mmCIF file of C-alpha atoms in Angstrom:
data_model
loop_
_atom_site.group_PDB
_atom_site.id
_atom_site.type_symbol
_atom_site.label_atom_id
_atom_site.label_comp_id
_atom_site.label_asym_id
_atom_site.label_seq_id
_atom_site.Cartn_x
_atom_site.Cartn_y
_atom_site.Cartn_z
ATOM 1 C CA MET A 1 65.060 60.252 -123.892
ATOM 2 C CA ASN A 2 66.318 57.106 -125.587
ATOM 3 C CA ASN A 3 65.081 53.993 -123.883
ATOM 4 C CA VAL A 4 68.436 52.257 -123.763
ATOM 5 C CA LYS A 5 70.120 55.369 -122.308
ATOM 6 C CA ARG A 6 67.384 55.747 -119.710
ATOM 7 C CA SER A 7 67.433 52.080 -118.662
ATOM 8 C CA LEU A 8 71.222 52.151 -118.250
ATOM 9 C CA GLU A 9 70.953 55.462 -116.394
ATOM 10 C CA LEU A 10 68.359 54.014 -114.002
ATOM 11 C CA PHE A 11 70.526 50.932 -113.450
ATOM 12 C CA GLU A 12 73.466 53.186 -112.677
ATOM 13 C CA TYR A 13 71.413 54.937 -110.084
ATOM 14 C CA LYS A 14 71.047 51.498 -108.405
ATOM 15 C CA PHE A 15 67.589 50.623 -109.464
ATOM 16 C CA ASN A 16 67.399 46.920 -110.211
ATOM 17 C CA CYS A 17 67.474 45.467 -113.756
ATOM 18 C CA ALA A 18 63.704 44.933 -113.914
ATOM 19 C CA GLN A 19 62.911 48.370 -112.712
ATOM 20 C CA SER A 20 65.398 49.936 -115.142
ATOM 21 C CA VAL A 21 64.002 48.227 -118.224
ATOM 22 C CA PHE A 22 60.345 48.599 -117.256
ATOM 23 C CA ALA A 23 60.520 52.199 -116.181
ATOM 24 C CA SER A 24 62.445 53.319 -119.309
ATOM 25 C CA PHE A 25 59.235 52.574 -121.364
ATOM 26 C CA SER A 26 56.593 53.271 -118.798
ATOM 27 C CA GLU A 27 55.715 56.942 -119.530
ATOM 28 C CA GLU A 28 55.407 56.356 -123.297
ATOM 29 C CA LEU A 29 53.008 53.511 -122.484
ATOM 30 C CA GLY A 30 50.909 55.599 -120.082
ATOM 31 C CA LEU A 31 52.270 54.648 -116.632
ATOM 32 C CA ASP A 32 54.116 57.073 -114.384
ATOM 33 C CA GLU A 33 57.890 56.248 -114.003
ATOM 34 C CA LYS A 34 57.630 56.263 -110.254
ATOM 35 C CA GLN A 35 54.784 53.668 -110.279
ATOM 36 C CA ALA A 36 56.859 51.544 -112.731
ATOM 37 C CA LEU A 37 59.850 51.639 -110.431
ATOM 38 C CA LYS A 38 57.724 50.506 -107.533
ATOM 39 C CA ILE A 39 56.054 47.664 -109.519
ATOM 40 C CA GLY A 40 59.486 46.473 -110.691
ATOM 41 C CA GLY A 41 60.907 46.552 -107.229
ATOM 42 C CA CYS A 42 60.759 42.882 -106.392
ATOM 43 C CA PHE A 43 61.868 41.500 -109.760
ATOM 44 C CA GLY A 44 65.522 42.177 -109.851
ATOM 45 C CA SER A 45 68.203 39.488 -109.734
ATOM 46 C CA GLY A 46 65.696 36.894 -110.947
ATOM 47 C CA MET A 47 63.284 37.810 -108.121
ATOM 48 C CA ARG A 48 66.262 37.613 -105.742
ATOM 49 C CA LYS A 49 66.557 33.886 -106.564
ATOM 50 C CA GLY A 50 68.570 33.947 -109.823
ATOM 51 C CA GLU A 51 65.538 32.761 -111.762
ATOM 52 C CA VAL A 52 64.327 34.645 -114.906
ATOM 53 C CA CYS A 53 66.704 37.612 -115.484
ATOM 54 C CA GLY A 54 65.168 40.769 -114.045
ATOM 55 C CA ALA A 55 65.949 42.668 -117.287
ATOM 56 C CA CYS A 56 63.696 40.103 -118.967
ATOM 57 C CA THR A 57 60.964 40.370 -116.390
ATOM 58 C CA GLY A 58 61.101 44.190 -116.808
ATOM 59 C CA ALA A 59 60.731 43.774 -120.530
ATOM 60 C CA LEU A 60 57.886 41.292 -120.129
ATOM 61 C CA MET A 61 56.127 43.977 -117.993
ATOM 62 C CA VAL A 62 56.604 46.397 -120.903
ATOM 63 C CA LEU A 63 55.010 43.897 -123.237
ATOM 64 C CA GLY A 64 52.116 43.385 -120.821
ATOM 65 C CA LEU A 65 51.571 47.032 -120.494
ATOM 66 C CA LYS A 66 51.536 47.412 -124.307
ATOM 67 C CA TYR A 67 49.644 44.328 -125.370
ATOM 68 C CA GLY A 68 48.212 42.692 -122.206
ATOM 69 C CA GLN A 69 44.561 41.673 -121.775
ATOM 70 C CA SER A 70 42.594 44.057 -119.648
ATOM 71 C CA GLU A 71 39.011 43.277 -120.684
ATOM 72 C CA VAL A 72 36.972 40.106 -120.102
ATOM 73 C CA GLY A 73 36.873 38.090 -123.259
ATOM 74 C CA ASP A 74 39.608 40.011 -125.057
ATOM 75 C CA ILE A 75 41.314 36.940 -126.420
ATOM 76 C CA ASP A 76 43.128 38.923 -129.149
ATOM 77 C CA SER A 77 45.074 40.870 -126.618
ATOM 78 C CA LYS A 78 45.880 37.735 -124.609
ATOM 79 C CA LEU A 79 47.159 36.021 -127.781
ATOM 80 C CA LYS A 80 49.178 39.084 -128.741
ATOM 81 C CA SER A 81 50.879 39.336 -125.359
ATOM 82 C CA ASP A 82 51.566 35.630 -125.237
ATOM 83 C CA ASP A 83 53.122 35.802 -128.614
ATOM 84 C CA ALA A 84 55.247 38.865 -127.746
ATOM 85 C CA CYS A 85 56.466 37.111 -124.548
ATOM 86 C CA VAL A 86 57.599 34.036 -126.410
ATOM 87 C CA LYS A 87 59.279 36.134 -129.143
ATOM 88 C CA PHE A 88 61.079 38.189 -126.533
ATOM 89 C CA LEU A 89 62.389 35.250 -124.506
ATOM 90 C CA GLU A 90 63.498 33.398 -127.601
ATOM 91 C CA GLU A 91 65.360 36.413 -128.979
ATOM 92 C CA PHE A 92 66.994 37.198 -125.608
ATOM 93 C CA GLU A 93 68.123 33.648 -125.154
ATOM 94 C CA SER A 94 69.428 33.539 -128.776
ATOM 95 C CA LYS A 95 71.466 36.673 -128.168
ATOM 96 C CA ASN A 96 72.685 35.968 -124.627
ATOM 97 C CA GLY A 97 72.640 32.151 -124.220
ATOM 98 C CA SER A 98 69.908 32.036 -121.613
ATOM 99 C CA TYR A 99 67.256 34.147 -119.827
ATOM 100 C CA ILE A 100 67.936 32.621 -116.445
ATOM 101 C CA CYS A 101 69.974 34.909 -114.163
ATOM 102 C CA ASN A 102 72.149 32.294 -112.525
ATOM 103 C CA GLU A 103 73.082 30.764 -115.891
ATOM 104 C CA LEU A 104 73.846 34.178 -117.381
ATOM 105 C CA LEU A 105 76.017 35.066 -114.361
ATOM 106 C CA GLY A 106 77.678 31.717 -114.106
ATOM 107 C CA CYS A 107 77.053 31.552 -110.351
ATOM 108 C CA ASP A 108 74.185 30.849 -107.978
ATOM 109 C CA ILE A 109 73.310 34.174 -106.370
ATOM 110 C CA ARG A 110 71.097 32.395 -103.866
ATOM 111 C CA THR A 111 74.238 31.502 -102.051
ATOM 112 C CA LYS A 112 76.807 33.685 -100.198
ATOM 113 C CA GLU A 113 79.550 32.228 -102.339
ATOM 114 C CA GLY A 114 77.646 33.003 -105.507
ATOM 115 C CA VAL A 115 77.088 36.600 -104.513
ATOM 116 C CA GLU A 116 80.747 36.892 -103.513
ATOM 117 C CA TYR A 117 81.770 35.476 -106.877
ATOM 118 C CA ALA A 118 79.536 37.956 -108.747
ATOM 119 C CA LEU A 119 80.907 40.900 -106.727
ATOM 120 C CA GLU A 120 84.543 39.799 -107.108
ATOM 121 C CA ASN A 121 84.065 39.544 -110.868
ATOM 122 C CA ASN A 122 82.117 42.780 -111.167
ATOM 123 C CA LEU A 123 79.218 40.950 -112.683
ATOM 124 C CA PHE A 124 76.587 43.276 -111.331
ATOM 125 C CA THR A 125 78.427 46.415 -112.582
ATOM 126 C CA ASP A 126 80.000 45.098 -115.868
ATOM 127 C CA PHE A 127 77.845 42.220 -117.068
ATOM 128 C CA CYS A 128 74.341 43.045 -115.900
ATOM 129 C CA PRO A 129 74.198 46.433 -117.708
ATOM 130 C CA LYS A 130 74.763 44.460 -120.964
ATOM 131 C CA MET A 131 71.648 42.394 -120.095
ATOM 132 C CA VAL A 132 69.703 45.534 -119.363
ATOM 133 C CA GLU A 133 70.726 47.022 -122.702
ATOM 134 C CA SER A 134 69.943 43.763 -124.559
ATOM 135 C CA ALA A 135 66.513 43.462 -123.047
ATOM 136 C CA THR A 136 65.750 47.116 -123.684
ATOM 137 C CA LEU A 137 66.768 46.849 -127.383
ATOM 138 C CA ILE A 138 64.771 43.645 -127.964
ATOM 139 C CA VAL A 139 61.601 44.797 -126.333
ATOM 140 C CA GLY A 140 61.883 48.173 -128.047
ATOM 141 C CA GLU A 141 61.771 46.422 -131.395
ATOM 142 C CA LEU A 142 58.822 44.284 -130.361
ATOM 143 C CA ILE A 143 56.648 47.221 -129.280
ATOM 144 C CA LYS A 144 57.186 49.178 -132.510
ATOM 145 C CA ASP A 145 53.853 49.557 -134.403
#
């Protein structure tokens, strides 16, 4: 299945943005989708604090799974994943204006008022899927070899 289609489908099923992006790539990178969904469980909504967008953290997990260092002394993998991380965040920010959840949403979701604003303006249902799609597309290009 297409990664974008799967990430949006997972988000529609009420998995968070991080879970949706990460799990849409997990099986092709050797990780069971159910495990990926569990791993991404605490990263949505900028880790519930409006910090780095969960779609971005999900994408960064994809990059780590693809390029991350897993052996002592493997500096090449460390440098590769560091480079991919920077490229992803720069591209996401260039396309979307920021990679910080609260800045993207235009409200502070750490507050009751911010959450109410987001709900009243359908940000979680109309805006966030666009961020899931954007992160999925960008990371998909970065992991092509």
